[in-house]
CSV table of C-alpha atoms in Angstrom, one decimal:
chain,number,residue,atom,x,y,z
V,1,UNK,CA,0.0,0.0,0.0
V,2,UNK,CA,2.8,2.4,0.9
V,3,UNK,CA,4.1,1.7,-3.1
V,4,UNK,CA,0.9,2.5,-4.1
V,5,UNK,CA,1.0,6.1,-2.3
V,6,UNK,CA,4.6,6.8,-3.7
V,7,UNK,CA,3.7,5.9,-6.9
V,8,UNK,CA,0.3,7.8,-7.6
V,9,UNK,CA,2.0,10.9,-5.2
V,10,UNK,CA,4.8,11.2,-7.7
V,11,UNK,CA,2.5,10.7,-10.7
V,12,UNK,CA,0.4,13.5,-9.9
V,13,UNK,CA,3.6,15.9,-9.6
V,14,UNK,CA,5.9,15.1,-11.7
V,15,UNK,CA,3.7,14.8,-14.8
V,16,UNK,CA,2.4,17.5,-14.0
V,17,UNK,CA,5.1,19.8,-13.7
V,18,UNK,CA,3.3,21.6,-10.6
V,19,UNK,CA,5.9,23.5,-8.4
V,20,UNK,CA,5.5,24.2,-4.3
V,21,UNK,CA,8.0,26.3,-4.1
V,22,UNK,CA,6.1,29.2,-3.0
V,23,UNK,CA,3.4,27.3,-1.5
V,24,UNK,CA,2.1,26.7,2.2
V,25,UNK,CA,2.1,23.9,4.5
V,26,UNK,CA,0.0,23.7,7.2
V,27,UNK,CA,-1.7,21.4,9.9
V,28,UNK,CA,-5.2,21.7,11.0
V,29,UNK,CA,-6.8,20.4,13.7
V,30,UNK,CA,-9.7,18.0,13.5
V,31,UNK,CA,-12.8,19.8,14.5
V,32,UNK,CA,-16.3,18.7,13.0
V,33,UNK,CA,-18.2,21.7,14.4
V,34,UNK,CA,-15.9,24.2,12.2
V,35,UNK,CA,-15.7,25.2,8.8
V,36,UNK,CA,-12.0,24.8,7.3
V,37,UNK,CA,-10.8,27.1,4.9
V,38,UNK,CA,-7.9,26.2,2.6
V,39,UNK,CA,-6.6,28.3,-0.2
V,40,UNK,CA,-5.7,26.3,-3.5
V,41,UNK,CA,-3.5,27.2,-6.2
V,42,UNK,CA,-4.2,27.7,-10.3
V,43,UNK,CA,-2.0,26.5,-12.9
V,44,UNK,CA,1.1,24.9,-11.7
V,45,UNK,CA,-0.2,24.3,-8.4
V,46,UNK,CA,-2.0,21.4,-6.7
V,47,UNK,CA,-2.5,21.0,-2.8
V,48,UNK,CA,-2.5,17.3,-0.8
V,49,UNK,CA,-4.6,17.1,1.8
V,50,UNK,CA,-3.9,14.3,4.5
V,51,UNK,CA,-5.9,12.7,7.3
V,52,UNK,CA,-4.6,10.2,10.1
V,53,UNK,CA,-5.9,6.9,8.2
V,54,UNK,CA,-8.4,5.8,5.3
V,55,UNK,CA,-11.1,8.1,4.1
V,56,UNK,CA,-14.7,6.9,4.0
V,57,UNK,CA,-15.9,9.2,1.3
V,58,UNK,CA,-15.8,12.4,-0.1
V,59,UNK,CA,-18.6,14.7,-1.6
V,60,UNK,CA,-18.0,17.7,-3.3
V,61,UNK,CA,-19.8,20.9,-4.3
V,62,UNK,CA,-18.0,22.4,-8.1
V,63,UNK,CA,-15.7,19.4,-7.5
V,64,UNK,CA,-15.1,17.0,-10.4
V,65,UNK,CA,-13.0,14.3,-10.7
V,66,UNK,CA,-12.6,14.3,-14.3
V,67,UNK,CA,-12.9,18.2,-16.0
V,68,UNK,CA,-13.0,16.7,-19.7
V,69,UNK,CA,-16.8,14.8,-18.5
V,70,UNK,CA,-18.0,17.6,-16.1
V,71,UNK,CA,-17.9,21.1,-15.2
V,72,UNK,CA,-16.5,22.4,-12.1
V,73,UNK,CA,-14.4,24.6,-10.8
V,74,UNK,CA,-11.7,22.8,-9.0
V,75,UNK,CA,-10.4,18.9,-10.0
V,76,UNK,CA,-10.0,16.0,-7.3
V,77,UNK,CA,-7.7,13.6,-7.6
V,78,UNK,CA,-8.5,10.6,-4.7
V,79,UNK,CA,-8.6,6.9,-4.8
V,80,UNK,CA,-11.0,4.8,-2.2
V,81,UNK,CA,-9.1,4.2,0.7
V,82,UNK,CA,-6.6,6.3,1.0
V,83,UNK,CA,-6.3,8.7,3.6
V,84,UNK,CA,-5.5,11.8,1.1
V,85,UNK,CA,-6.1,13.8,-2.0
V,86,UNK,CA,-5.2,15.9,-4.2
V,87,UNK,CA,-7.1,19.4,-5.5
V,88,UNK,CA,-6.0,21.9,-7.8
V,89,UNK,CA,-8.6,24.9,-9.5
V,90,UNK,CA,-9.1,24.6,-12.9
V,91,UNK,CA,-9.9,28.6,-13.0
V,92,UNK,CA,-9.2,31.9,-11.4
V,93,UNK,CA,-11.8,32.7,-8.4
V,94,UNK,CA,-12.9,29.4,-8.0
V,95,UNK,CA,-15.3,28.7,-4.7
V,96,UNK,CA,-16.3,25.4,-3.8
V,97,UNK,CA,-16.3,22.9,-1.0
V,98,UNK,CA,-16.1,19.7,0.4
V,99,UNK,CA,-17.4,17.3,3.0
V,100,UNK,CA,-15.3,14.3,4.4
V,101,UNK,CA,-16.2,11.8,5.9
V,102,UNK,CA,-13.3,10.4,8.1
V,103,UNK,CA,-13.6,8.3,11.5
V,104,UNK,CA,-17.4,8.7,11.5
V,105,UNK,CA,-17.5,12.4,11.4
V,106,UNK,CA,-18.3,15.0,8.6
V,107,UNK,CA,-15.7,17.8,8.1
V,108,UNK,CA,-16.1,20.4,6.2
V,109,UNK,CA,-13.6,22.3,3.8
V,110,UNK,CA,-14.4,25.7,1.8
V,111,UNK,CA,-12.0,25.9,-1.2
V,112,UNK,CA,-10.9,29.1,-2.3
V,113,UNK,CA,-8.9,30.0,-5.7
V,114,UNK,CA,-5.1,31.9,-4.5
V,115,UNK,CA,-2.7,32.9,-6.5
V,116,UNK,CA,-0.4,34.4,-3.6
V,117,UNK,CA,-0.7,32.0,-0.7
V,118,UNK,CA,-2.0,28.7,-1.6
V,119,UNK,CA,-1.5,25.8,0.7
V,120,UNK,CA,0.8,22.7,-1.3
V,121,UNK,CA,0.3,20.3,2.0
V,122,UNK,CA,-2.5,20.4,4.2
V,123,UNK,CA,-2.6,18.0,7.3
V,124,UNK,CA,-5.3,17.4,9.5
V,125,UNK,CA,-4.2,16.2,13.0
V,126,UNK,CA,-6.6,14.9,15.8
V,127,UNK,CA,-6.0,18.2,18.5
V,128,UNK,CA,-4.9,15.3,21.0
V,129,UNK,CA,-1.5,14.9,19.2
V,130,UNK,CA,-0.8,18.7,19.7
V,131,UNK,CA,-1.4,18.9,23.2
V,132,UNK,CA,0.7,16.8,25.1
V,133,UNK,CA,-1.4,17.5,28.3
V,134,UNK,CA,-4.3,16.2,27.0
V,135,UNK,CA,-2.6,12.8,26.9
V,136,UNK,CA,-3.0,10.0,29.1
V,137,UNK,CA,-0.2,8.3,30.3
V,138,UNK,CA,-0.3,4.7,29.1
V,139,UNK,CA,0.9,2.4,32.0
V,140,UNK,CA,2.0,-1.5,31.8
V,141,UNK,CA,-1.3,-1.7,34.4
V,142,UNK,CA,-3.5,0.7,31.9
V,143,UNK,CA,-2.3,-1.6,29.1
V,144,UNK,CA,-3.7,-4.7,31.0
V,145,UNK,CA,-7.1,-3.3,31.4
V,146,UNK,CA,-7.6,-2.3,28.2
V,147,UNK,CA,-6.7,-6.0,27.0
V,148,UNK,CA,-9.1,-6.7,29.5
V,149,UNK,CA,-11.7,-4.6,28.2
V,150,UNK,CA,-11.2,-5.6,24.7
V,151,UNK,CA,-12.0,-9.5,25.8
V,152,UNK,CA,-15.5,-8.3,28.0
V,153,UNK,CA,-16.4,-5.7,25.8
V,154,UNK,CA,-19.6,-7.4,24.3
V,155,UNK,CA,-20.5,-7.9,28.5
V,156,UNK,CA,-19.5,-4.0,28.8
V,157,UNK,CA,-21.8,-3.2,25.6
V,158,UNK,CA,-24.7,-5.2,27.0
V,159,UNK,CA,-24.2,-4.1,30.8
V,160,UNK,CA,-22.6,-0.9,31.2
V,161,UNK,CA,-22.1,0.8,27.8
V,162,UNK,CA,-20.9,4.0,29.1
V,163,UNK,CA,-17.4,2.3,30.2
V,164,UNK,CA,-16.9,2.0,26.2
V,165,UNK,CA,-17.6,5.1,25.2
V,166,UNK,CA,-14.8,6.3,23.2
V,167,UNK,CA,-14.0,2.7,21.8
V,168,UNK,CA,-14.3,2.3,18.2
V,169,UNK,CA,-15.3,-1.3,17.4
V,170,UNK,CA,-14.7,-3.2,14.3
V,171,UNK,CA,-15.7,-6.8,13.5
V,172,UNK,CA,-12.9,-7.3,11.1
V,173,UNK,CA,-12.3,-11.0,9.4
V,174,UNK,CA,-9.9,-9.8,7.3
V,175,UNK,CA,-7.2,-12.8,6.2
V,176,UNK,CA,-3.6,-12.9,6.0
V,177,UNK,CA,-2.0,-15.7,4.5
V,178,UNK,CA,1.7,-16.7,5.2
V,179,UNK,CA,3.7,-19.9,3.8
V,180,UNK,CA,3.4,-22.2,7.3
V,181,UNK,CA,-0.3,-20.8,9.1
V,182,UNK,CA,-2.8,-17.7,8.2
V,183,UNK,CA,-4.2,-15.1,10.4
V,184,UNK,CA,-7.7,-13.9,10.9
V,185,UNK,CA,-8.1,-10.5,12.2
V,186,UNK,CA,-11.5,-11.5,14.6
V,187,UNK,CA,-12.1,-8.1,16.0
V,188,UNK,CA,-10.4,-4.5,16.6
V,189,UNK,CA,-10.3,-2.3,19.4
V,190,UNK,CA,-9.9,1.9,19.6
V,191,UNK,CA,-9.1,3.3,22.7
V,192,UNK,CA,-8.9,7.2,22.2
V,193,UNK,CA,-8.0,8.4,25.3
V,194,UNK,CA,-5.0,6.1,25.4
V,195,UNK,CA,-4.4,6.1,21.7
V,196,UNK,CA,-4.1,2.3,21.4
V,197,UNK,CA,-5.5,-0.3,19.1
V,198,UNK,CA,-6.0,-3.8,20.5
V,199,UNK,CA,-6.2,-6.6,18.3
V,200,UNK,CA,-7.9,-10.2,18.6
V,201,UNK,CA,-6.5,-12.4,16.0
V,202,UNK,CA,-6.9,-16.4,15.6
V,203,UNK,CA,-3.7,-17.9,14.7
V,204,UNK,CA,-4.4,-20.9,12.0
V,205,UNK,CA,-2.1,-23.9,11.8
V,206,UNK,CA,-3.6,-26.2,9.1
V,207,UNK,CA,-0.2,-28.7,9.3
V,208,UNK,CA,0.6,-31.5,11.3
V,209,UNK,CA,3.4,-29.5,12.9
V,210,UNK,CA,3.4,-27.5,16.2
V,211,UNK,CA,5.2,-23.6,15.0
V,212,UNK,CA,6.2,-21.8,17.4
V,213,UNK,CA,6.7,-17.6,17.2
V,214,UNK,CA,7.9,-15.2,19.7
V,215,UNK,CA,4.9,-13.0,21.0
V,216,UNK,CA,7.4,-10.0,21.3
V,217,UNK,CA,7.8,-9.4,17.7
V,218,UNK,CA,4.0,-8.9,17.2
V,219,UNK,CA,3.1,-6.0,15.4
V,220,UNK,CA,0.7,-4.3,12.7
V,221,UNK,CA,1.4,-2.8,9.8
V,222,UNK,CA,0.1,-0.4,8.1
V,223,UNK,CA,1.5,1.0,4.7
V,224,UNK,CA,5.0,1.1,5.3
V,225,UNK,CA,4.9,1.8,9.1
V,226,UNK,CA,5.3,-1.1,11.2
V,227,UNK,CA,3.6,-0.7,14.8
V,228,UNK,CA,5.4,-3.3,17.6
V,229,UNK,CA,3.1,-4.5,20.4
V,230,UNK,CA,2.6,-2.9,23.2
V,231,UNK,CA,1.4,-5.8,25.3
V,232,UNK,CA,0.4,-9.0,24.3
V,233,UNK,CA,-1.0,-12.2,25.4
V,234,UNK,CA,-0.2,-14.9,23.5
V,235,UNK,CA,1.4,-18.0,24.2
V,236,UNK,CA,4.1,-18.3,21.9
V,237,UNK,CA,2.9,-21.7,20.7
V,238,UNK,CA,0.4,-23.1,17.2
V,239,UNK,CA,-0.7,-26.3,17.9
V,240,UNK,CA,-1.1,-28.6,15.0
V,241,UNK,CA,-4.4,-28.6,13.2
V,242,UNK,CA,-5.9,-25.9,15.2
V,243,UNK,CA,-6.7,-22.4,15.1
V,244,UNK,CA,-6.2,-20.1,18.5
V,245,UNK,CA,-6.6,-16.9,19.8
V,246,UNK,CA,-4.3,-14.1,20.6
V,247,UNK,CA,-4.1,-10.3,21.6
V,248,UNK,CA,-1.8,-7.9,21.4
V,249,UNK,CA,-1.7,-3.9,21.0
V,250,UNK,CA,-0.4,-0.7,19.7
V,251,UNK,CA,0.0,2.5,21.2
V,252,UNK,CA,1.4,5.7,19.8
V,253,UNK,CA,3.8,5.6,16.8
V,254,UNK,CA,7.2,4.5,16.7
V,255,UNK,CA,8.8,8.2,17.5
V,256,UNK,CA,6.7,8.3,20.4
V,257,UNK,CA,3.7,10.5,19.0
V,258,UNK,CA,0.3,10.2,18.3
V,259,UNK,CA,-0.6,7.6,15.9
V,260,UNK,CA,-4.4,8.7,15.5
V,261,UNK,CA,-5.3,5.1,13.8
V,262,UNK,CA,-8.5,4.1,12.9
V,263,UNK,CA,-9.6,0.7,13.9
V,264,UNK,CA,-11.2,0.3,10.2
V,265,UNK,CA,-7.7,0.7,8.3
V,266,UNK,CA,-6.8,-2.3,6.4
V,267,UNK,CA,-4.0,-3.7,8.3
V,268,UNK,CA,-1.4,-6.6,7.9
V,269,UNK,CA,-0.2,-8.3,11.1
V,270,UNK,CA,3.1,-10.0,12.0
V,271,UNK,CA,3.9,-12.8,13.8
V,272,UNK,CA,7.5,-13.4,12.7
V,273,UNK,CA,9.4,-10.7,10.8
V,274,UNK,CA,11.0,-13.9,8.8
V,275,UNK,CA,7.6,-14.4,7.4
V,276,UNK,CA,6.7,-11.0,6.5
V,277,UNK,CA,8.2,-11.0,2.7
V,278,UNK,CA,6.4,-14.1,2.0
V,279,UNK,CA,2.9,-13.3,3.4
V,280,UNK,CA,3.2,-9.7,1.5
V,281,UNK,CA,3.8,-11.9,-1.8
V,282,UNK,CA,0.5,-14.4,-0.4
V,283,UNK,CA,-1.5,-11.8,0.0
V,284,UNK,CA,-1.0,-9.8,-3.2
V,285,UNK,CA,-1.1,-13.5,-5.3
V,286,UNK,CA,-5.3,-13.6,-3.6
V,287,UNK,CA,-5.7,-10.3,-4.4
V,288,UNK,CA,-4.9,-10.5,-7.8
V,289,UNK,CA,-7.2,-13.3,-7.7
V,290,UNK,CA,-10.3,-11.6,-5.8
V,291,UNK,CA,-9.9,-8.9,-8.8
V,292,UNK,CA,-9.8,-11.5,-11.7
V,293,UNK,CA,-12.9,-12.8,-9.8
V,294,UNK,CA,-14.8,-9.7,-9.5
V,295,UNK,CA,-13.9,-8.5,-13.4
V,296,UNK,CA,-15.1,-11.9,-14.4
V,297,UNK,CA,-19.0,-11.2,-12.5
């Protein structure tokens, strides 16, 4: 995935000779109750917009995607799932807006036309990451709870619902297949306050042969950012011919800031860093697949 976002990054700029010399970059705090104003550029200008993870949609008021099918005033450039795009106006004093939809939320973004100040990089930041403050401190005992939380939450949902809150919940079932076992992402876990993602996976071992990993190296991945655990508890062990569950979590990034992550991302999870080149090659060979199977319906 992080290819994917080098390549169509570079594509946009570099055949499109756009220069960002004299342009802005900024960060913006996440605030749905707010209007956000960002100034684009005409010509030889285009400005990338980033969010923390994956978009969920994007609408768009004198926003097209494509100028030589549509009129409109300023031209997006966004795939599905991505957690930014790119926007450039196709026309001196352009207006128009947008409306994301990120994390559940709507934000709103007023485009405006500049010639003298547009912004080349927007990022939107959750206003947790700029106040250090505001952050809790994430304990080896806070850690435990959480896992603890994650394993009763349906009990929590049922029985006391405001004790989960701020957790966003995802019933995942994603697969990742690696040459000796595959894992199944069962569910995922948000904890805002601490900025940590907890993660039940079931370990699969379809051979005759016990495989054992070390639950220290456990870690998520997503694009090119590997996340080690946190805390985990696993046992270390596959039995043969079974399939059990494990936990582990994230927390922060790996420079010690705020990671942001949405439990929805599409994530790859690693049991041994051995296997990692061989499960990325799996993975790719049954998605390939999935696509020749959906073309062909």
């Amino acid at each position: 995935m992080g290819t994917k976002f080098l390549a169509s990054f570079l594509l946009i700029f570099c055949l499109s000779g756009y220069e960002l010399s004299a342009q802005q970059t900024r960060q913006i705090e996440l605030d749905e109750y707010s209007v956000h104003r960002i100034k684009v550029g005409f010509d030889k200008s285009v400005t990338t917009v980033m969010f923390p993870s994956a978009l969920s949609a994007i609408a768009g008021a004198n926003v097209v995607t494509d100028s030589a099918t549509a009129s409109g005033d300023f031209l997006l450039s966004y795939l599905p799932g991505n957690y930014f795009f790119s926007i450039r106006a196709l026309k001196k004093n352009a207006r128009g807006s947008l409306n994301i939809v990120y994390n559940r939320k709507t934000y709103v973004i007023e485009l405006e036309e500049s010639a003298e100040e547009p912004s080349g990089s927007v990022t939107f930041i959750s206003s947790k990451s700029s106040s250090r403050n505001r952050k809790k401190s994430v304990t080896s005992s806070v850690l435990l709870s959480l896992l603890d939380k994650a394993k009763a939450y349906a009990l929590f949902k049922k029985h006391h619902p405001e004790a989960i809150a701020d957790v966003q919940y995802v019933k995942s079932g994603q697969k990742i297949l690696y040459d000796r076992f595959s894992i199944t992402i069962d569910e995922i876990f948000r904890f805002d306050g601490e900025d940590t993602v907890v993660f039940r996976i079931l370990l699969n071992n379809g051979s005759g042969t016990q495989i054992v990993y070390d639950p220290r190296m456990m870690a998520a991945r997503l694009g090119e950012t590997i996340y080690y655990a946190s805390i985990t508890d696993a046992s270390g062990i596959i039995p043969p011919n079974s399939s059990i569950p494990a936990y582990f979590a994230i927390t922060g990034t790996p420079t010690g800031g705020w990671n942001n992550l949405s439990a929805d991302n599409r994530w790859s999870i690693i049991v041994s860093p051995d296997d990692l080149e061989k499960a990325d090659k799996n993975n790719k060979k049954e998605e390939e697949k999935k696509d020749k199977e959906e073309k062909n319906d």
